[in-house]
C-alpha positions as a Python dict, from the first residue, in 0.01 Angstrom:
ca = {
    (1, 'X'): (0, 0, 0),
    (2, 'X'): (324, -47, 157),
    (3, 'X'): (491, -457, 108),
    (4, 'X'): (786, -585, 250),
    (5, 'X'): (994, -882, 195),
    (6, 'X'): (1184, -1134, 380),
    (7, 'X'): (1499, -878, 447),
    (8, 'X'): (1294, -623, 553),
    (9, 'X'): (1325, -469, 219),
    (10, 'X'): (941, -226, 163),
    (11, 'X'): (774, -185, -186),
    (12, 'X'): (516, 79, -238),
    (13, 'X'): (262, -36, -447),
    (14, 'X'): (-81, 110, -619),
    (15, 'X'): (-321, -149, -668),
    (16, 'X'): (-549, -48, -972),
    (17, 'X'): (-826, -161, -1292),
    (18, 'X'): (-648, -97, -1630),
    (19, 'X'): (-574, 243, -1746),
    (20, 'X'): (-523, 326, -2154),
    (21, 'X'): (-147, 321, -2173),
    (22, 'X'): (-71, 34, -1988),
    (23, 'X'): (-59, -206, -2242),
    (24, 'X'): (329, -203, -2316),
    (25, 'X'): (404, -245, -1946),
    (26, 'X'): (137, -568, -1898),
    (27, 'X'): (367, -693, -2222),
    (28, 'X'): (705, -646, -2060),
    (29, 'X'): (563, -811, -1733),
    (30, 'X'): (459, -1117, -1958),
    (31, 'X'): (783, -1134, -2083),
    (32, 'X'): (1001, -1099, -1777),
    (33, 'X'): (791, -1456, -1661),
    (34, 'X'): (691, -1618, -1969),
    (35, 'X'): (965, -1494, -2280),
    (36, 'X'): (786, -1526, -2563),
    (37, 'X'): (532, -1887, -2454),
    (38, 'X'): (289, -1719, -2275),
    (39, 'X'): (-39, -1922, -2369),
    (40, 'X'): (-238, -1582, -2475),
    (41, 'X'): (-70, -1458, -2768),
    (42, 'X'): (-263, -1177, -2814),
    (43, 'X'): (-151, -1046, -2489),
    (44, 'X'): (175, -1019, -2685),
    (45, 'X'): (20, -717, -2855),
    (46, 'X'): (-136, -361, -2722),
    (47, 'X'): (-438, -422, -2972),
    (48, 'X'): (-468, -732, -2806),
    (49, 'X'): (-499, -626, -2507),
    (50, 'X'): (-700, -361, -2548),
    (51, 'X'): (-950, -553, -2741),
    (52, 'X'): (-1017, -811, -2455),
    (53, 'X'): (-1024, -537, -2242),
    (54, 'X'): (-1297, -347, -2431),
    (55, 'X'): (-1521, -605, -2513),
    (56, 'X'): (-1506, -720, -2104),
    (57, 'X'): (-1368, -1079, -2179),
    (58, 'X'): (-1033, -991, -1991),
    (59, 'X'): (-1014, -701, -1737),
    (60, 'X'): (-657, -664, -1563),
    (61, 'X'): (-593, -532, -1260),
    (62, 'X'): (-229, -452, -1242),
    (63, 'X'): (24, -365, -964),
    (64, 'X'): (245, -4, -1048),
    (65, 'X'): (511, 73, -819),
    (66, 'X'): (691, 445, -849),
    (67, 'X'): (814, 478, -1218),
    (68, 'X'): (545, 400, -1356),
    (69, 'X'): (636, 44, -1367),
    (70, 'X'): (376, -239, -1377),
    (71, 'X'): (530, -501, -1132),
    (72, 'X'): (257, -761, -1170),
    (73, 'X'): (-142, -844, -1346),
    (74, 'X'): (-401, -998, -1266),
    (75, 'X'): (-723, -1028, -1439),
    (76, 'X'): (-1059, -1157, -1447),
    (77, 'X'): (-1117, -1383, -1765),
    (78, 'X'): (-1535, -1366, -1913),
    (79, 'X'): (-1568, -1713, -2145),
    (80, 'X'): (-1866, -1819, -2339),
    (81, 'X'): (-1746, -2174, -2250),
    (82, 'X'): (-1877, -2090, -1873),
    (83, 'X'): (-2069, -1822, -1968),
    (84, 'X'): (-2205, -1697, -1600),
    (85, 'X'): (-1865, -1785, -1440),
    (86, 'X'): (-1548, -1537, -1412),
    (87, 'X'): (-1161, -1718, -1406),
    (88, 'X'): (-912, -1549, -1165),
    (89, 'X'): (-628, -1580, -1452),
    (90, 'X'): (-320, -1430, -1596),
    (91, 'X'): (-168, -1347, -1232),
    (92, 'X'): (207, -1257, -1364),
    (93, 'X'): (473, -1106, -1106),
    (94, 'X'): (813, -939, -1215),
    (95, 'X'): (1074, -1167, -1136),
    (96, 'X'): (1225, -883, -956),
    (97, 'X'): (898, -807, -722),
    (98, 'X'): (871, -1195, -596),
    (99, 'X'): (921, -1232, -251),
    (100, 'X'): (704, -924, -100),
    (101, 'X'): (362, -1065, -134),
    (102, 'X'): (189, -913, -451),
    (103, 'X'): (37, -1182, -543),
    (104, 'X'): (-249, -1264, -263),
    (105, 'X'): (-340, -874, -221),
    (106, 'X'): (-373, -828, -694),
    (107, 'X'): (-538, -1153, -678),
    (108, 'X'): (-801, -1022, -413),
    (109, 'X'): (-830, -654, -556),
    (110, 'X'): (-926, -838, -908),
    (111, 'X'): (-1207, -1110, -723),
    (112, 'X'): (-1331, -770, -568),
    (113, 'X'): (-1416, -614, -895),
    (114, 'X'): (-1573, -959, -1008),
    (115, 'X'): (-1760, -986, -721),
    (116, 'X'): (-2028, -676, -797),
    (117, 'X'): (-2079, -906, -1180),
    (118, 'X'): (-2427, -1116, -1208),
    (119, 'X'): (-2175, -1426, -1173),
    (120, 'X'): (-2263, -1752, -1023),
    (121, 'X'): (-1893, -1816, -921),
    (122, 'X'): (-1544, -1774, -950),
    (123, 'X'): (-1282, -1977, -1025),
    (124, 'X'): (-921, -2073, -1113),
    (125, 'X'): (-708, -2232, -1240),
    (126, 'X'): (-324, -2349, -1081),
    (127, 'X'): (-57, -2495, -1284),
    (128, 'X'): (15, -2846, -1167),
    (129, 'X'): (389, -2771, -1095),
    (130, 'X'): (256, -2463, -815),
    (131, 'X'): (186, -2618, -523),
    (132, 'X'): (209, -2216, -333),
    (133, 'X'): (-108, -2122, -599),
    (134, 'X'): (-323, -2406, -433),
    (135, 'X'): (-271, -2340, -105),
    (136, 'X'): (-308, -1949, -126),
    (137, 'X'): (-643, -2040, -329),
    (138, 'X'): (-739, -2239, -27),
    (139, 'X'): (-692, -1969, 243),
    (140, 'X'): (-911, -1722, 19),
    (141, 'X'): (-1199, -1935, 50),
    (142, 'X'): (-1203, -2122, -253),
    (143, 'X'): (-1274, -2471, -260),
    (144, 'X'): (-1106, -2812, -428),
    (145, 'X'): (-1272, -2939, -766),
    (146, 'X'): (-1063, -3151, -916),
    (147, 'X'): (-778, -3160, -1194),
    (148, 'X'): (-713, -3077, -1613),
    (149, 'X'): (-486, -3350, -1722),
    (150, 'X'): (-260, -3270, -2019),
    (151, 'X'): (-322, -2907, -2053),
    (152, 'X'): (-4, -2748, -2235),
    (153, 'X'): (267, -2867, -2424),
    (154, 'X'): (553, -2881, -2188),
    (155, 'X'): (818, -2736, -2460),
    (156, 'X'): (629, -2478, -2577),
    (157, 'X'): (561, -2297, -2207),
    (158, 'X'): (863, -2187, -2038),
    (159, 'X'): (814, -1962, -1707),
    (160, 'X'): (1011, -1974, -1386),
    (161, 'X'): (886, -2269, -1231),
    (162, 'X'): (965, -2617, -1294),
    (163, 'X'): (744, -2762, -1510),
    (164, 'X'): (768, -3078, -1349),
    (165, 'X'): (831, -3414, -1505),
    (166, 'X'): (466, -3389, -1774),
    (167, 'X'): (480, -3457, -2155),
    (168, 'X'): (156, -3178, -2112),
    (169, 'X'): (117, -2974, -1812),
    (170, 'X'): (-197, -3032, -1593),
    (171, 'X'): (-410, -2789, -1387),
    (172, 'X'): (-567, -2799, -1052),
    (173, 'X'): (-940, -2651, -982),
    (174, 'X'): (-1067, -2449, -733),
    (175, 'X'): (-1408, -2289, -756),
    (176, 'X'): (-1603, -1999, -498),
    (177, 'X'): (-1957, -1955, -498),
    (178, 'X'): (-2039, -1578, -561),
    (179, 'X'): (-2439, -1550, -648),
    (180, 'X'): (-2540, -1903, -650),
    (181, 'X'): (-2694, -2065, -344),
    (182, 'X'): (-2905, -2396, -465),
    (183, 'X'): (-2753, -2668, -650),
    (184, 'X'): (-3076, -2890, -703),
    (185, 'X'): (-3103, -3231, -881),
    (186, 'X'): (-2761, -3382, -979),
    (187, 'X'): (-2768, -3657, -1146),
    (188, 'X'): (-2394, -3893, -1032),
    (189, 'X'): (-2248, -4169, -991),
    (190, 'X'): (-2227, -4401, -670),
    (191, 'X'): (-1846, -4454, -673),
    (192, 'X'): (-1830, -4026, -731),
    (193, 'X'): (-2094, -3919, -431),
    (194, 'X'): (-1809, -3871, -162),
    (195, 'X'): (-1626, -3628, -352),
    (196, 'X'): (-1917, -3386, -426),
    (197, 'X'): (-2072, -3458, -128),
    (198, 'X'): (-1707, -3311, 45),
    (199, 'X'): (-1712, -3027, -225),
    (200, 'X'): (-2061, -2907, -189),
    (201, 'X'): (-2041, -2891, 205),
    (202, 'X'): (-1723, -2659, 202),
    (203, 'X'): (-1899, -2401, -52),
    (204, 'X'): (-2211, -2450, 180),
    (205, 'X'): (-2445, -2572, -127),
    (206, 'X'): (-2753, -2813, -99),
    (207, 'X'): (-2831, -3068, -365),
    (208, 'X'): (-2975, -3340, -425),
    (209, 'X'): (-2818, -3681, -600),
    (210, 'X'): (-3055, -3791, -839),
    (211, 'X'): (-3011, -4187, -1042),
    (212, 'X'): (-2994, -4139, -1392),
    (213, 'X'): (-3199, -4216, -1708),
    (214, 'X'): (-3162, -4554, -1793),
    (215, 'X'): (-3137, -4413, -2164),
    (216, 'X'): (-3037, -4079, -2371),
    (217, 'X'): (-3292, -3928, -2599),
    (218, 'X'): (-3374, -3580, -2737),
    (219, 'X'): (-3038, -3378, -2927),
    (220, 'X'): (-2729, -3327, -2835),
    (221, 'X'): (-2566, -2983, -2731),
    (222, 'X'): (-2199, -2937, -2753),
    (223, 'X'): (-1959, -2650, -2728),
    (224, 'X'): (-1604, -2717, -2829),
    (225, 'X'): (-1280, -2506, -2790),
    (226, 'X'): (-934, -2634, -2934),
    (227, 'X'): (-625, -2469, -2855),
    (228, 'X'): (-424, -2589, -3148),
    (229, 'X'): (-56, -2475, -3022),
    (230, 'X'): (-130, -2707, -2733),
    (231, 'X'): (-357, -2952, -2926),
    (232, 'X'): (-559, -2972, -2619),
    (233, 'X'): (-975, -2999, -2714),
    (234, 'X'): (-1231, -2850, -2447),
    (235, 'X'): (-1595, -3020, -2488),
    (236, 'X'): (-1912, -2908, -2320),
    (237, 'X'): (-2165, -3183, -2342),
    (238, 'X'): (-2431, -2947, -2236),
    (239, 'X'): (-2722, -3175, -2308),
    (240, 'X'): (-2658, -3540, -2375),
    (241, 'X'): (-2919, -3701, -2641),
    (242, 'X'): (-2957, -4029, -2829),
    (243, 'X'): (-2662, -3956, -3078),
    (244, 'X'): (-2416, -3902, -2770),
    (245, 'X'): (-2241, -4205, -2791),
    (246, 'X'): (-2200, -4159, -3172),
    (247, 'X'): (-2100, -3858, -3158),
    (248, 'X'): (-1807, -3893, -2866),
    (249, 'X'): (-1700, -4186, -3073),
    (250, 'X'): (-1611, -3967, -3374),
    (251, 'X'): (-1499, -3677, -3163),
    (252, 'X'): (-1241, -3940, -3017),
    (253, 'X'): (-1150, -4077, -3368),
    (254, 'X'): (-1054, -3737, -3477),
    (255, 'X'): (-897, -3655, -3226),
    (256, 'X'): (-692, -3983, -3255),
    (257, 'X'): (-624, -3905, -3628),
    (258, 'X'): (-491, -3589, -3545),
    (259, 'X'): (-213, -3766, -3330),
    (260, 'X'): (-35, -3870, -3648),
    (261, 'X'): (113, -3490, -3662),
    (262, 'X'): (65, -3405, -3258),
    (263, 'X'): (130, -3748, -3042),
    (264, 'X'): (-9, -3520, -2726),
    (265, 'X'): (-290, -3442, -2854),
    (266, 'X'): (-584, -3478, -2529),
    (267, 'X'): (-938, -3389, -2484),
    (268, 'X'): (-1109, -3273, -2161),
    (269, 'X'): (-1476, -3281, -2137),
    (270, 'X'): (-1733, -3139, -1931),
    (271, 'X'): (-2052, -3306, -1869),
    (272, 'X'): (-2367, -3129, -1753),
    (273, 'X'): (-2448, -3370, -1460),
    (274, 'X'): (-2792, -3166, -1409),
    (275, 'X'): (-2953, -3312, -1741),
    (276, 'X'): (-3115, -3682, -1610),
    (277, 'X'): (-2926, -3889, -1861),
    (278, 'X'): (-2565, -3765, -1761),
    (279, 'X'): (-2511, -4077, -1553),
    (280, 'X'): (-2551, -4283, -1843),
    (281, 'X'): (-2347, -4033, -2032),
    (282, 'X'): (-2057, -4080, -1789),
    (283, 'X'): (-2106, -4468, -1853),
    (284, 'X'): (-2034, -4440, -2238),
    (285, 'X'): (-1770, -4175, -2207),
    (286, 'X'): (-1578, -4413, -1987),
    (287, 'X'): (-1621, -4702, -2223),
    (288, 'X'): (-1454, -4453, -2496),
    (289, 'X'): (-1150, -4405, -2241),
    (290, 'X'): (-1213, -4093, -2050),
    (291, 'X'): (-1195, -4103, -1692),
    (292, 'X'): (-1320, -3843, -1413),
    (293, 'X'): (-1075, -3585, -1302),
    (294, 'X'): (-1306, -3361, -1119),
    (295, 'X'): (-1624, -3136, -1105),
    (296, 'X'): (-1668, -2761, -1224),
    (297, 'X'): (-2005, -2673, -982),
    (298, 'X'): (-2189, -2320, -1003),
    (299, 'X'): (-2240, -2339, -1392),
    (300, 'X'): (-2546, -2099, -1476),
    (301, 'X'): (-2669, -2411, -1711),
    (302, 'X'): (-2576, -2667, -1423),
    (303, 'X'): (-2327, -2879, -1277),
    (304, 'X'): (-2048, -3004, -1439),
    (305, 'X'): (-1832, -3346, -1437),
    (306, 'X'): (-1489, -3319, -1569),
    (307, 'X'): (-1322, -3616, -1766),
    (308, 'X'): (-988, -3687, -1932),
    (309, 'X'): (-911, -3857, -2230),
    (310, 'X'): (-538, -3874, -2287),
    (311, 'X'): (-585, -4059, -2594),
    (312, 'X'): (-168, -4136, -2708),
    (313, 'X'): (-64, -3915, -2398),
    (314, 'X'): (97, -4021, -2150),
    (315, 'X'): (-96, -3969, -1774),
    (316, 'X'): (210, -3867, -1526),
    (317, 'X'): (67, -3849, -1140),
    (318, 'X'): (332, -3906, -936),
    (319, 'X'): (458, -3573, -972),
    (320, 'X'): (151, -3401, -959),
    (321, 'X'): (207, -3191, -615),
    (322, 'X'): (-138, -3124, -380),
    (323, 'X'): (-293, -3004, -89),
    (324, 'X'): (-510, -3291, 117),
    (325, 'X'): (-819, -3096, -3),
    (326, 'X'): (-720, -3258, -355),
    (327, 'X'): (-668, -3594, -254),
    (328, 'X'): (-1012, -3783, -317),
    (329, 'X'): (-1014, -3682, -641),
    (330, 'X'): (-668, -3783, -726),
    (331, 'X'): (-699, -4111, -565),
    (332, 'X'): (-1026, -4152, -786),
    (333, 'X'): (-777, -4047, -1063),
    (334, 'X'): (-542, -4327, -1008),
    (335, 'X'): (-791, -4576, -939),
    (336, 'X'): (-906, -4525, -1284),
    (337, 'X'): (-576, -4475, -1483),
    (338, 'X'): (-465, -4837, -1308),
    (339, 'X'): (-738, -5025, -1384),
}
């Protein structure tokens, strides 16, 4: 395909999956953008690389213009977090190739190759400080879910954007319905029924709001992923039992210990709002300081409620940039971080 920038300038580019060999390139690319903080460190390495690309957890597609040179990735991420779900992720562009375009037509070449997956959805995630990434997210049909507060450590993640004025960067959420097409019971919520009411409509899903159990009984299910370079702690509550509250509690306090090496140490959980008790659950995770941020719909297992929990960390909104489509969930955000 032929691109062209601003001065009329052309760039003829081959849009393409991975080939062997191409590791060293997808490297140098990470490097032109990111030095040496790119938040995958084992795409610092070709065994790296080609690991996640064998076992089908990170498949590039990658942008070669004539000499062999790969101008810019993109890949589709696989997670046993969301297992059922694909991430649009790891979209890198040579400084030297910005300005003709790349991004929108890898980006699209990489959702194609998701798309013939068994996947409920896709989705992805913007760096707070990218206002361009929501907006071109937006015109490919994905659809506003919310916000991840306090994502990466500001000083360890240098790339050529501002990073804006964070202690921890935050992310925006977009999500596109691929094979899904009923939500059924959700359990929510009064004060949050606008919001997914707004987000369901635009991915053209039926549900149902459901009140919750009064009570939690039966186990608890969690999943947990910590990144510790950016002592940031991802919790799926996937089932929500009569030890919930206890354990959240010590979840918290660890969490809080841990701040006496990391001060930003934050937590973002995900709660399974298609399990009857998760309305109750949202009530005790607010009473142990987390607050909602936003949903993550068209999990295999069910719907999901995002909340923050910035424990030491300071919450920095004001310069959080947005589309409109983002705006009831931040003004839930600040209602709850001022109150």
């Amino acid at each position: 395909m032929t691109l062209h920038n601003k001065n009329g300038q052309t760039l003829e580019v081959e849009l393409r999956p991975y080939r062997p060999g191409d590791a060293p390139q997808i490297i140098a690319c990470i490097r032109d953008a990111y030095g040496d903080t790119y938040v995958k460190p084992c795409l610092y390495t070709e065994e790296g690389i080609r690991r996640h690309e064998a076992e089908g957890t990170l498949c590039f597609s990658v942008a070669e213009v004539p000499g062999g040179i790969v101008a810019g990735i993109t890949a589709y991420a696989l997670s046993d977090h969301f297992p059922g779900m694909s991430e649009v992720a790891c979209q890198i562009i040579r400084r030297e190739y910005n300005g003709y375009g790349l991004a929108l037509p890898l980006a699209l070449h990489t959702m194609k190759r998701a798309e013939k997956l068994p996947l409920n959805a896709q989705y992805a995630r913007a760096l707070g400080c990218h206002l361009i990434s929501q907006k071109t997210l937006d015109g490919m049909g994905f659809t506003a879910c919310g916000f991840l507060l306090n994502v990466f450590n500001k000083d360890l993640f240098k790339h050529r954007f501002e990073n804006g004025d964070y202690v921890k960067i935050p992310q925006s959420l977009a999500v596109k319905r691929q094979n899904k097409t009923g939500v059924g019971a959700v359990w929510l919520p009064d004060r949050l029924v606008p919001a997914a009411e707004a987000m369901y409509r635009k991915m053209g899903l039926v549900w149902t709001r459901r009140e919750s159990a009064s009570s939690l009984s039966g186990p608890d299910r969690w999943n947990q992923e910590l990144d510790e370079q950016h002592a940031s702690l991802s919790l799926r509550a996937e089932t929500c039992g009569a030890a919930f509250e206890t354990n959240l509690t010590a979840i918290v306090k660890e969490r809080l210990a841990a701040c006496g090496e990391r001060v930003n140490q934050t937590v973002n959980l995900f709660l399974n709002l298609s399990r009857p008790g998760s309305g109750t659950a949202y009530e005790i995770a607010r009473r142990l300081g987390f607050f909602f941020t936003g949903f993550l719909p068209c999990g295999p297992d069910g719907e999901y409620m995002i909340l923050h929990h910035p424990l030491k960390t300071p919450v920095r909104l004001d310069g959080v940039p947005y589309i409109p489509e983002y705006a009831p969930f931040m003004n839930e955000i600040r209602r709850c971080v001022n109150t």
